[in-house]
Structures are given as C-alpha cells and as structure tokens.
Short mmCIF file of C-alpha atoms in Angstrom, two decimals:
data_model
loop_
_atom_site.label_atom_id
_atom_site.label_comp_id
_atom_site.label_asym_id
_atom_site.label_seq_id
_atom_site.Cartn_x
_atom_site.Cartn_y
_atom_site.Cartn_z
CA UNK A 1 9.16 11.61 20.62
CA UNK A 2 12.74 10.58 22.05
CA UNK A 3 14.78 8.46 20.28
CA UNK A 4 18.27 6.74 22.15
CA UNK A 5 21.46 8.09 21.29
CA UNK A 6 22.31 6.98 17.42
CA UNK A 7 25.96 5.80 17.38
CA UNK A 8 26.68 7.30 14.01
CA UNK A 9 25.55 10.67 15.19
CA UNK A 10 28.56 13.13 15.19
CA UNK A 11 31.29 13.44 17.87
CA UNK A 12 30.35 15.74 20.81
CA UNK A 13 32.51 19.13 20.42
CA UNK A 14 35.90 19.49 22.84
CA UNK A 15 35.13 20.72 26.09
CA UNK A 16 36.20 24.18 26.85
CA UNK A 17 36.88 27.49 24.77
CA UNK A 18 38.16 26.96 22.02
CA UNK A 19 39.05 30.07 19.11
CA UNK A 20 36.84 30.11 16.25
CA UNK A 21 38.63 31.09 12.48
CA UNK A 22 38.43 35.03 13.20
CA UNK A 23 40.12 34.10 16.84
CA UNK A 24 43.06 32.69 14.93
CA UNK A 25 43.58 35.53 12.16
CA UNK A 26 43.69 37.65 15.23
CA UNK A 27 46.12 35.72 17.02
CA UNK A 28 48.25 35.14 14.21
CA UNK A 29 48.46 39.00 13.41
CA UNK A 30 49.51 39.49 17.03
CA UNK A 31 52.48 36.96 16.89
CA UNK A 32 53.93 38.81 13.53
CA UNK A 33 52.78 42.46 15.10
CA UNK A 34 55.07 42.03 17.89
CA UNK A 35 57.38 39.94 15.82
CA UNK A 36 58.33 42.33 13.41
CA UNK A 37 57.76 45.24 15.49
CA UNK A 38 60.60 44.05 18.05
CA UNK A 39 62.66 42.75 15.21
CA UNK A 40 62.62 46.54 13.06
CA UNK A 41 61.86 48.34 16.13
CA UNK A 42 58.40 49.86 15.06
CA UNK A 43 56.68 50.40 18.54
CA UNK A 44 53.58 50.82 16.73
CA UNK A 45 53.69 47.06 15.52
CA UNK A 46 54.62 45.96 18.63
CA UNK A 47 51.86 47.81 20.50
CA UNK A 48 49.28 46.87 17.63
CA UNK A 49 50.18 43.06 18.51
CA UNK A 50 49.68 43.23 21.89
CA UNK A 51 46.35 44.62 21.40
CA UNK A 52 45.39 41.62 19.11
CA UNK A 53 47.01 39.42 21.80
CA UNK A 54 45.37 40.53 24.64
CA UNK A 55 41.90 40.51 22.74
CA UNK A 56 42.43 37.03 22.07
CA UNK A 57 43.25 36.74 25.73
CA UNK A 58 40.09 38.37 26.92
CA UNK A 59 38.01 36.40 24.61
CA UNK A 60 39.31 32.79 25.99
CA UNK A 61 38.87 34.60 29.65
CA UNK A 62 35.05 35.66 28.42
CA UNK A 63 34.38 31.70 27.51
CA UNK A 64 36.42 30.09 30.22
CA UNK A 65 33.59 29.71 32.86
CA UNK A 66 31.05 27.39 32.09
CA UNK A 67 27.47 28.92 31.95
CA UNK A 68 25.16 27.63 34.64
CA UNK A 69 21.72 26.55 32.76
CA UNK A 70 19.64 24.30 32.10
CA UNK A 71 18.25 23.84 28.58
CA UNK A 72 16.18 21.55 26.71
CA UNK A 73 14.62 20.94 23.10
CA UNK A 74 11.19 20.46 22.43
CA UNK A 75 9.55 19.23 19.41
CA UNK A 76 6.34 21.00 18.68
CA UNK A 77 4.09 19.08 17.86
CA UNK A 78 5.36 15.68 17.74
CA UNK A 79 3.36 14.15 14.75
CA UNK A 80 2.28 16.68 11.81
CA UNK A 81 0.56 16.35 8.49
CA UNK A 82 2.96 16.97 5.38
CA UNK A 83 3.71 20.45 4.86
CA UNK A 84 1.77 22.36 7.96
CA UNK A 85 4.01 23.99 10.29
CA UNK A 86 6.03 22.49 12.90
CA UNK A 87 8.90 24.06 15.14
CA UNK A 88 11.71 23.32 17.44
CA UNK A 89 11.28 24.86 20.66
CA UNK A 90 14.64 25.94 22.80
CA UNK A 91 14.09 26.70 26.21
CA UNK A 92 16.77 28.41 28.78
CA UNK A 93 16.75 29.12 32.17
CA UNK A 94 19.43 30.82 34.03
CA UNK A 95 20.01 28.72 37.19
CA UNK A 96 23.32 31.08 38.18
CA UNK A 97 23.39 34.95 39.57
CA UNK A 98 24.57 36.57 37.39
CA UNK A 99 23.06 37.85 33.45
CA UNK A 100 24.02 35.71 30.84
CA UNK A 101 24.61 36.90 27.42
CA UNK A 102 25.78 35.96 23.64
CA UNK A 103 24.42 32.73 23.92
CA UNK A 104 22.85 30.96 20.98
CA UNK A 105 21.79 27.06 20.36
CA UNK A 106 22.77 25.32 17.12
CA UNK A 107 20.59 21.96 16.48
CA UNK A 108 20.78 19.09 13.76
CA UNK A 109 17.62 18.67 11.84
CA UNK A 110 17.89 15.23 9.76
CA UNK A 111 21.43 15.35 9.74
CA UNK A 112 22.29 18.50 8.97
CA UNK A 113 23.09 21.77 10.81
CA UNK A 114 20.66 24.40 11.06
CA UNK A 115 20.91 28.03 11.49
CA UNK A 116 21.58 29.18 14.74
CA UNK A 117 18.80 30.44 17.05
CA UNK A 118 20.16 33.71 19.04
CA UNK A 119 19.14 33.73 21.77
CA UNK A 120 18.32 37.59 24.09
CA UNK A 121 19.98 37.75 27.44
CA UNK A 122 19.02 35.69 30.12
CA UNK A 123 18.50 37.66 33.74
CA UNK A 124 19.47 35.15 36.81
CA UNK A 125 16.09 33.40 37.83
CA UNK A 126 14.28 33.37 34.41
CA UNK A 127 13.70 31.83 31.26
CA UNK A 128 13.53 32.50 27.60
CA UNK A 129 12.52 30.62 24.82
CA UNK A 130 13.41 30.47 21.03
CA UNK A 131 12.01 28.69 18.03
CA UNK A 132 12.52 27.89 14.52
CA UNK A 133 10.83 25.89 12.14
CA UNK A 134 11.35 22.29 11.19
CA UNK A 135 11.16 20.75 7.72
CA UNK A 136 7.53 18.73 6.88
CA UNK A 137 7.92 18.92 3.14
CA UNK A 138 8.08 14.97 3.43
CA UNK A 139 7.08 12.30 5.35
CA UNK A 140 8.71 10.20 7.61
CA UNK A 141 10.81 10.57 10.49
CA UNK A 142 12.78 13.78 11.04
CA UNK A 143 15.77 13.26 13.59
CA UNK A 144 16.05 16.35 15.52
CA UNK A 145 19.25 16.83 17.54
CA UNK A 146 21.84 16.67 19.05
CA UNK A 147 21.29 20.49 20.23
CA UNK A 148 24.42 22.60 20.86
CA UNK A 149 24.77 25.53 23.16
CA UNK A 150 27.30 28.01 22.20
CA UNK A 151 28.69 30.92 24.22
CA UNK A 152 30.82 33.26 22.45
CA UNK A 153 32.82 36.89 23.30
CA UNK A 154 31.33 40.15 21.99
CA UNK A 155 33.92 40.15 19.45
CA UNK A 156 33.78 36.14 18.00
CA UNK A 157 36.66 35.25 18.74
CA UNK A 158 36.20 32.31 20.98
CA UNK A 159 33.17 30.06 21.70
CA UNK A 160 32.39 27.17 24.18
CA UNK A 161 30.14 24.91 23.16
CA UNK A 162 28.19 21.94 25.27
CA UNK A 163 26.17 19.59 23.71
CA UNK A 164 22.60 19.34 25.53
CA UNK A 165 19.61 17.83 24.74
CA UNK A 166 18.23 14.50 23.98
CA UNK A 167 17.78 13.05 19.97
CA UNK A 168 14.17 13.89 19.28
CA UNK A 169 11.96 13.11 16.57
CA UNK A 170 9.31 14.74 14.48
CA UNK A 171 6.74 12.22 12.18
CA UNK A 172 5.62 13.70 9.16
CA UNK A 173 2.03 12.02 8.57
CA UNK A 174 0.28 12.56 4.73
CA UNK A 175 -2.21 15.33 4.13
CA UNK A 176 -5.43 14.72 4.00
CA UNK A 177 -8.59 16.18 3.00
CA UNK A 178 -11.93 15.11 4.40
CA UNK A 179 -13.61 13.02 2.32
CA UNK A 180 -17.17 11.58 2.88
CA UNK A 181 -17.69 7.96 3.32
CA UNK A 182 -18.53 5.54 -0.16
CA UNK A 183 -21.55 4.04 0.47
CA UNK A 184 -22.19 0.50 0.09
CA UNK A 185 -24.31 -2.02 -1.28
CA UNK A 186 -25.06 -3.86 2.01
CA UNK A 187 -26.90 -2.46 5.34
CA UNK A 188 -25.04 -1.49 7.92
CA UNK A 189 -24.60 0.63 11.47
CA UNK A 190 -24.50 4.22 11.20
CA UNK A 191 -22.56 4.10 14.13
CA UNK A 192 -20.16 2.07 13.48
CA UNK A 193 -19.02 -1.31 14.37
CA UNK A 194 -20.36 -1.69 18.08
CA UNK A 195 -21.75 -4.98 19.42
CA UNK A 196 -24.50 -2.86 21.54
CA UNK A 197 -25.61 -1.72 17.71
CA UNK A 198 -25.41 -4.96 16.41
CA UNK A 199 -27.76 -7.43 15.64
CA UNK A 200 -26.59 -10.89 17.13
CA UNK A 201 -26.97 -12.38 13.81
CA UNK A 202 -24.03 -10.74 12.57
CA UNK A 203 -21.47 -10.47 14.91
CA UNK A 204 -18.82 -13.15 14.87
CA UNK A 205 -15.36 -14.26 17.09
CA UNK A 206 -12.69 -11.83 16.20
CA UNK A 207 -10.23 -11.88 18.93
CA UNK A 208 -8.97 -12.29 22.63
CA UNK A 209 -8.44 -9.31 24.79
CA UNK A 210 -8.15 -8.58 28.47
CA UNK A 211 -11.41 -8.39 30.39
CA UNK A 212 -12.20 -4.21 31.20
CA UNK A 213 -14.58 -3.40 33.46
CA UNK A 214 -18.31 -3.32 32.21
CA UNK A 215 -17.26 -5.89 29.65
CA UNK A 216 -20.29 -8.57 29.11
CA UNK A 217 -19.05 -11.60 31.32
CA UNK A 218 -21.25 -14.09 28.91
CA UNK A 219 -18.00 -13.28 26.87
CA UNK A 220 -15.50 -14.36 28.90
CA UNK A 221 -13.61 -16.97 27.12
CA UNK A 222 -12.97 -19.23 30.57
CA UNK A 223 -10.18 -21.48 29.30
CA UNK A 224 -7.80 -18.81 27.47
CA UNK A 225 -8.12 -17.21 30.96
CA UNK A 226 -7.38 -20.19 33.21
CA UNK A 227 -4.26 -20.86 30.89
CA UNK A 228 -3.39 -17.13 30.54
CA UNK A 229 -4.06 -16.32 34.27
CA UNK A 230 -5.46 -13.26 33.01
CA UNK A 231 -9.14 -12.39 32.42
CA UNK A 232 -10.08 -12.70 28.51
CA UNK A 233 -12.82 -11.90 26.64
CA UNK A 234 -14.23 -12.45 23.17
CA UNK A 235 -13.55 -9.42 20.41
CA UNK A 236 -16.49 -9.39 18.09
CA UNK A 237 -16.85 -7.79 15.10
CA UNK A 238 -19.90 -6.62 13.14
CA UNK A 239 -19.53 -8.36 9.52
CA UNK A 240 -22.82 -6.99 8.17
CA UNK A 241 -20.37 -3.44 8.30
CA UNK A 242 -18.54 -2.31 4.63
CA UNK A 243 -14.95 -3.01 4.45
CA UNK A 244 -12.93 -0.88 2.47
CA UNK A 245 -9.75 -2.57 1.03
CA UNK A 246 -7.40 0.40 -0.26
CA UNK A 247 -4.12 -0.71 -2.80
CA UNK A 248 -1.65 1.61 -2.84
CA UNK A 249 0.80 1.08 -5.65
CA UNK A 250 4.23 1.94 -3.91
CA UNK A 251 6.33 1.40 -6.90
CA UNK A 252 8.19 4.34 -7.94
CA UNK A 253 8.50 3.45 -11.20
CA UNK A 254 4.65 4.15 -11.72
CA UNK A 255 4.68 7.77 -10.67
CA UNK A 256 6.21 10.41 -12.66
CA UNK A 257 7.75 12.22 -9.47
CA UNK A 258 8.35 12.09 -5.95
CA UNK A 259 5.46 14.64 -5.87
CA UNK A 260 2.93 12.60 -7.51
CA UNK A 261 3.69 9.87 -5.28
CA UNK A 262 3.39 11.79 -2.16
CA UNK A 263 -0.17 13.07 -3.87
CA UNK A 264 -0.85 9.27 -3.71
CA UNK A 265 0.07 8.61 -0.32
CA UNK A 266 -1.87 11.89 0.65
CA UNK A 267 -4.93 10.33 -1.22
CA UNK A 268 -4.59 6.92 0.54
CA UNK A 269 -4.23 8.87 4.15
CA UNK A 270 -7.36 10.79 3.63
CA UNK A 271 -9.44 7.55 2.30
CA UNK A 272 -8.40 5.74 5.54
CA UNK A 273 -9.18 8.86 7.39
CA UNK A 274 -12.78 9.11 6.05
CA UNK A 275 -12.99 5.05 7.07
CA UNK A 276 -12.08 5.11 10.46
CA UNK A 277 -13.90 8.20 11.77
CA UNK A 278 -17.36 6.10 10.73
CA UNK A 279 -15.29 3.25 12.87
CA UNK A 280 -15.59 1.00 9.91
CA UNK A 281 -13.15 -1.84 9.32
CA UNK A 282 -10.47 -1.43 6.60
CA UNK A 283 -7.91 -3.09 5.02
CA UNK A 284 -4.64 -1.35 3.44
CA UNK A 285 -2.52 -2.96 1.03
CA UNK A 286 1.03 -1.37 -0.42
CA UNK A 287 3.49 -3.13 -3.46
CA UNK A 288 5.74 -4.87 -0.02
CA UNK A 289 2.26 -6.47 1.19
CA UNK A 290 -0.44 -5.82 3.23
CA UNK A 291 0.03 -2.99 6.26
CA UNK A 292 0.82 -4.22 9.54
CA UNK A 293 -1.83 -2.70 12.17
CA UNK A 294 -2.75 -5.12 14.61
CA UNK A 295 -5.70 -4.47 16.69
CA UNK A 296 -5.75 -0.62 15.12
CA UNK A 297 -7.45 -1.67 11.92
CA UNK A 298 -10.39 1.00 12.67
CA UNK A 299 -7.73 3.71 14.74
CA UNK A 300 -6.63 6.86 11.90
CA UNK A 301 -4.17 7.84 13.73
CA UNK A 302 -2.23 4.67 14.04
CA UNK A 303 -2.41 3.80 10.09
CA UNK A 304 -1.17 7.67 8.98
CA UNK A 305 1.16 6.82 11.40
CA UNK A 306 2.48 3.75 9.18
CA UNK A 307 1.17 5.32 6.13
CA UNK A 308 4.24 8.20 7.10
CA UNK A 309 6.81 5.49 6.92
CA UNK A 310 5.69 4.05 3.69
CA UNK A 311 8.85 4.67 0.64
CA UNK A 312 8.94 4.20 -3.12
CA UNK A 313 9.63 0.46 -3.77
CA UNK A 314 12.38 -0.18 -6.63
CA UNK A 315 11.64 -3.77 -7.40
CA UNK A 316 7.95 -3.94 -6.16
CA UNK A 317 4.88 -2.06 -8.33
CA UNK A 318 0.92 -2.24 -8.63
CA UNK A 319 1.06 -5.68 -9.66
CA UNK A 320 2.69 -7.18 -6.71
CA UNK A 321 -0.09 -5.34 -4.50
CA UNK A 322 -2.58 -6.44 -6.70
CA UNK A 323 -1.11 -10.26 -5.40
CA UNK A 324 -1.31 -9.66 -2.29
CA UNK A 325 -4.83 -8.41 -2.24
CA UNK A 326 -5.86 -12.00 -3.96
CA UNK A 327 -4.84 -13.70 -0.94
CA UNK A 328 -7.49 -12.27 0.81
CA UNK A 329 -11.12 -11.69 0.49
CA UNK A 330 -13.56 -9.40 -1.41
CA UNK A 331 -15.03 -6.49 0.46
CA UNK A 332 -18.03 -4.07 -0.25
CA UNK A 333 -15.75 -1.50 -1.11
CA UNK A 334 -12.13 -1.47 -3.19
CA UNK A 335 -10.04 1.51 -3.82
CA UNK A 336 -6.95 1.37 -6.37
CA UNK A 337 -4.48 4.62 -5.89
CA UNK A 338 -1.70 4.38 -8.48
CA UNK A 339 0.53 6.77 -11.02
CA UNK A 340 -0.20 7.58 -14.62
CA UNK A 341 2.98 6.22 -15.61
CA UNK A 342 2.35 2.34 -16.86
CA UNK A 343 -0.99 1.33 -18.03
CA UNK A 344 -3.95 0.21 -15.74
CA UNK A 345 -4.05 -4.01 -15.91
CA UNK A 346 -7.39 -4.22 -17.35
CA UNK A 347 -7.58 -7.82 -17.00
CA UNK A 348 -6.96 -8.47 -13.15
CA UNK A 349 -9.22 -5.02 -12.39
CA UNK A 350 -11.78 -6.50 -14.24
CA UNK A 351 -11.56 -9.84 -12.23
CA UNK A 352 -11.71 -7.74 -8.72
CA UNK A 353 -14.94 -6.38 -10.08
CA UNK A 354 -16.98 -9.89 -8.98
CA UNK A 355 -15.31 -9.62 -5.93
CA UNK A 356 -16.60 -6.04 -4.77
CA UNK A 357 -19.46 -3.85 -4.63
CA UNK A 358 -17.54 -0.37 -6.09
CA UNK A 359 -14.00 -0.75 -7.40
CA UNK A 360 -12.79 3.01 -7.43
CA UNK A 361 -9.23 3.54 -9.15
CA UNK A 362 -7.79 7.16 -8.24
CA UNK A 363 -4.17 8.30 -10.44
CA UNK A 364 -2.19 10.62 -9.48
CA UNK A 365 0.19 12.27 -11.83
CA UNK A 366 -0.49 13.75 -15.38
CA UNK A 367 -2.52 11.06 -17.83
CA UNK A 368 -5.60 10.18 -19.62
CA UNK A 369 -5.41 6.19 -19.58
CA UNK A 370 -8.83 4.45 -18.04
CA UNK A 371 -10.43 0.97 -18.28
CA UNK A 372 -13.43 0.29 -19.59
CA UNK A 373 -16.17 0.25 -16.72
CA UNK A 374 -14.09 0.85 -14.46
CA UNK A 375 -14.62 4.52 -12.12
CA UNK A 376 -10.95 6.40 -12.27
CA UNK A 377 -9.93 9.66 -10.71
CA UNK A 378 -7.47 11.70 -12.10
CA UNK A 379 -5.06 13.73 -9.52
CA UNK A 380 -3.12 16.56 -9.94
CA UNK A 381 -3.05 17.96 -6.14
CA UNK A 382 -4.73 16.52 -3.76
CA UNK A 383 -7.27 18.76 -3.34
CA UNK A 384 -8.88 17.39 -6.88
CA UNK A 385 -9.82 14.62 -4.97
CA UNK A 386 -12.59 16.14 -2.75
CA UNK A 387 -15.04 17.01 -5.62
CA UNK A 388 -14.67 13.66 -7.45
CA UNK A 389 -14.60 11.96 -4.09
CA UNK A 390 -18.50 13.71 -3.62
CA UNK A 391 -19.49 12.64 -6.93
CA UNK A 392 -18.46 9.05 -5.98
CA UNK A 393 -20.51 9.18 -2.93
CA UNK A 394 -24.06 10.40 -5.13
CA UNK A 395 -23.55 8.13 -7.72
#
C-alpha cells in the first residue's frame, strides 16, 4: 500500500560521495603524517600520510560514479494478522555493463532506521533480491520507507547514498482464531443473508445501489434513477437473520496492559470473523462510538481492517460504549469484550438482557469478577477463547 510523500519525513541525504567517520580519521592522520613528517624530516611519516591520503582519494574516486540501477521496495504482504511474519522485499537490477558491488539498502521502518540489508554483487543484466523482516507485534499502520541505497569502497571510507523508493505501508490486522457461529433464538438462512434464500415475508428496503447485470428489474427504484441518471436498485436485507452487536470497551484504563488490550481486540476480530463468513449482519461498537463500515457491514476483511486502527481511549471506557449501543436496537445476539480492571456494571448488563437473545461478556486480563446470570469468559491469550467459545455454541 503506497502512501504520498509525508512532509515530516527526514531530509533526503547530499548528493554525491561523501566520507563516512573512518574516511575522516584517515584523512586527518594523513594531513599530520605528512605534516610532521616534512616538518622533522621523518620520510617514513611523510610516506605513511600519503598512503592515508591517497586511500582517501581512491575511496571518493570508487563512489564518484553514480551506479546505474533500478531498485524498488516491496511490502510483503500488504495487510497481516498481529504477530505472523511479514518482510520488506529489496529488489536490484543492474541496468549498466559493468558488475556492481558493495552495495547495500538502508530503509525506515515506523520511523526508525533499520539494519542494513547487504546486498551480493550484481552482474550487468540481472537482478537480486534481499529481504528482512518487518515489525507486526502491533497493530496499525507501519510506515515503511524512505529506502536508501548506499555504495561504499572496499575499505569504508566513503559512501554515496540515493534515496529510492516510494513510502509504503504495512497494516497490522488482530489475530484471530476461528470461532464457530452463536446460535440464535430465531430461524434463519444457513446461507446467509441472500434475497434468492429469503422468504418475501422478511426481506425489507435497505439501500440504493447501482443496477449490475442480472439484478431483478422489479427492483429498480425508477425515480432515484431518473434523478440520479444512473440505474438504481433496491438493497434488501433478510431481517429474520441474527445480528450480532459486539462492544468493545476501548478504554485503557480497563485493561491491565497494552497486552491484554490487544487480547481484546484479537477477541473482537475473531468474533466478527466467525460473523461474516456465515454472511450474517453485525454491528460493532467501541468507547468513541459505533464503527464506521458503510455498505461492508457483512465484509471481514474490511472491519479487521478498521478493527487494526482502533487505540486505547484516555477519556472514553465501557460505559460510554455501553451509550452508544442504547441508541440503537436489540439484536439476537450481544457480545461484551472488556478488561478485568473496573467492575462489570451489573445494572445496565442486566437491562441489555430484555433486549437480546444471549448476552455473552468475554474479559481479558487477569480477574475473577462476574455478574450474576450473566455468561463471562475469562482471557488470558487468545487462544482461551476457542474452547469457551465451543461451549457457548452447545449450550
């Protein structure tokens, strides 16, 4: 994924050779070699100088001609699940005639430098690539780049660099674990929320989209489309299917650590993961309000995507999510992921109880604090939450 050019990103390097810090100590032992050796007459000073002079000399010479590739970063694979493996990807090819050696690239991985990839010599004609691996210990966005290509003398005393390559980024989704889907107290679809599966009873105006080909023209909605100049149809939904409504308490003073809230996230991701796959539709709901996702409400990959770019609130906690889910209505199914830091509300969860089939809460973090009739899962890695996630789906 490409991002444009950030204008707080560093200052490209100065164009051509320049020495690096052993360069100089060379150079400056030169200069007092032959200084002193001409001034006290030791020829051996004056010849050792020269030698450091004219290594220094050879090494700007080395670095003076610009190479001729052509290089670019890739960003393999562009979206990743928290903590499996992703990589930076360098790839050179020698456009000139002649062999190139000592090169190596040096990239920027959120902000800061990373270790330099070496990179073997380069035969006129070919290509070589290089790789290293790219942090995915949390989620979010990962700026990768600018990428730098450096070309140094055999003895590292000068280097050219060129920055090349465009700013790149990585998304680091939550883990999830597959999870089997909660039934519910009404009937529904097995296959999910079609309108060929559906009986005409329960389907019901959703939306206007743009007429595709093989859509049912009895649903063409004629005056959107004679004021739109576009073809529109009607989006209906199935509302005999279970929605799930999952609260995520982003409030970071309810966790006990940044782990325990990523464990949360993880356990939201892989709820909403087990959702959409049976194309069911779903509502999620954080401590800022409910999640944007537009047309995607049944599409995993588009809510890990904002499920990735979800942060610990300061000011916001379980109670301001548990407002925001009032303003809308019940559902067959309600799932509460929290910490084990404050206590549960009793109160409101036992108000949300009339308004769903199954109210599930799931805590993640160390703690023994429940309410009264209420289901709760405790969550030390994620991976706890398979097993009691199975026993929720036989009771």
């Amino acid at each position: 994924m490409r991002r444009p050019t950030d204008p707080a990103r560093p200052a490209p390097p100065p164009a051509g050779p320049r020495l690096t810090p052993a360069g100089y100590a060379v150079l400056g032992t030169g200069v007092l070699g032959c200084g002193f050796g001409w001034g006290l007459g030791y020829t051996e000073a004056v010849v050792l100088g020269l030698a450091a002079l004219a290594a220094v000399a050879a090494a700007l010479l080395w670095t003076l001609k610009v190479p001729d590739v052509e290089t670019r970063r890739e960003v393999v694979p562009g979206r990743v699940a928290r903590t499996d493996p992703a990589y930076g990807v360098v790839v050179l090819a020698n456009t000139g005639s002649r062999t190139l050696r000592g090169l190596r690239a040096e990239d920027r991985v959120a902000g800061r430098p990373m270790l330099p990839v070496d990179l073997p010599p380069v035969p006129p004609g070919c290509e070589v690539r290089a790789r290293y691996r790219l942090p995915t210990d949390r989620r979010g966005t990962v700026d990768v780049g600018p990428m730098l290509l450096v070309r140094g003398d055999p003895l590292g005393l000068a280097r050219r660099v060129r920055e090349c390559g465009d700013v790149e980024s990585l998304l680091v989704r939550p883990r999830t674990v597959a999870l089997p889907v909660l039934p519910a107290g009404r009937t529904h679809h097995l296959e999910g929320p079609t309108s060929d599966t559906a009986e005409d009873g329960t389907l019901t105006f959703h939306s206007l989209r743009e007429y595709v080909l093989g859509d049912d023209l009895r649903r063409v909605h004629w005056r959107s489309s004679a004021r739109t100049g576009t073809l529109m149809v009607r989006r209906m939904i199935d509302v005999s299917l279970p929605t799930t409504v999952v609260v995520l308490d982003s409030g970071r003073a309810g966790y006990t650590d940044r782990e325990s809230f990523e464990t949360a996230v993880d356990a939201v991701g892989s709820v909403v993961e087990a959702v959409a796959r049976s194309r069911f539709p779903m509502r999620v709901i954080t401590s800022a309000g409910l999640l944007p996702l537009g047309d995607n409400h049944q599409d995993a990959d588009h809510i890990l995507d904002r499920l990735a770019l979800v942060d610990p609130e300061e000011k916001r906690g379980l109670a301001d999510a548990l407002d925001a889910l009032e303003r809308i209505r019940g559902g067959d199914t309600l799932v509460v992921v929290t910490g084990t830091v404050l206590p549960l509300p009793a109160d409101r969860l036992a108000r949300l109880r009339g308004r769903f089939d199954r109210l599930i809460v799931v805590r993640s973090g160390d703690g023994r604090d429940s309410v009264s009739g209420v289901r709760t899962v405790l969550l030390d890695r994620l991976d706890d939450l398979v097993p009691a996630w199975r026993r929720e789906a036989m009771a």
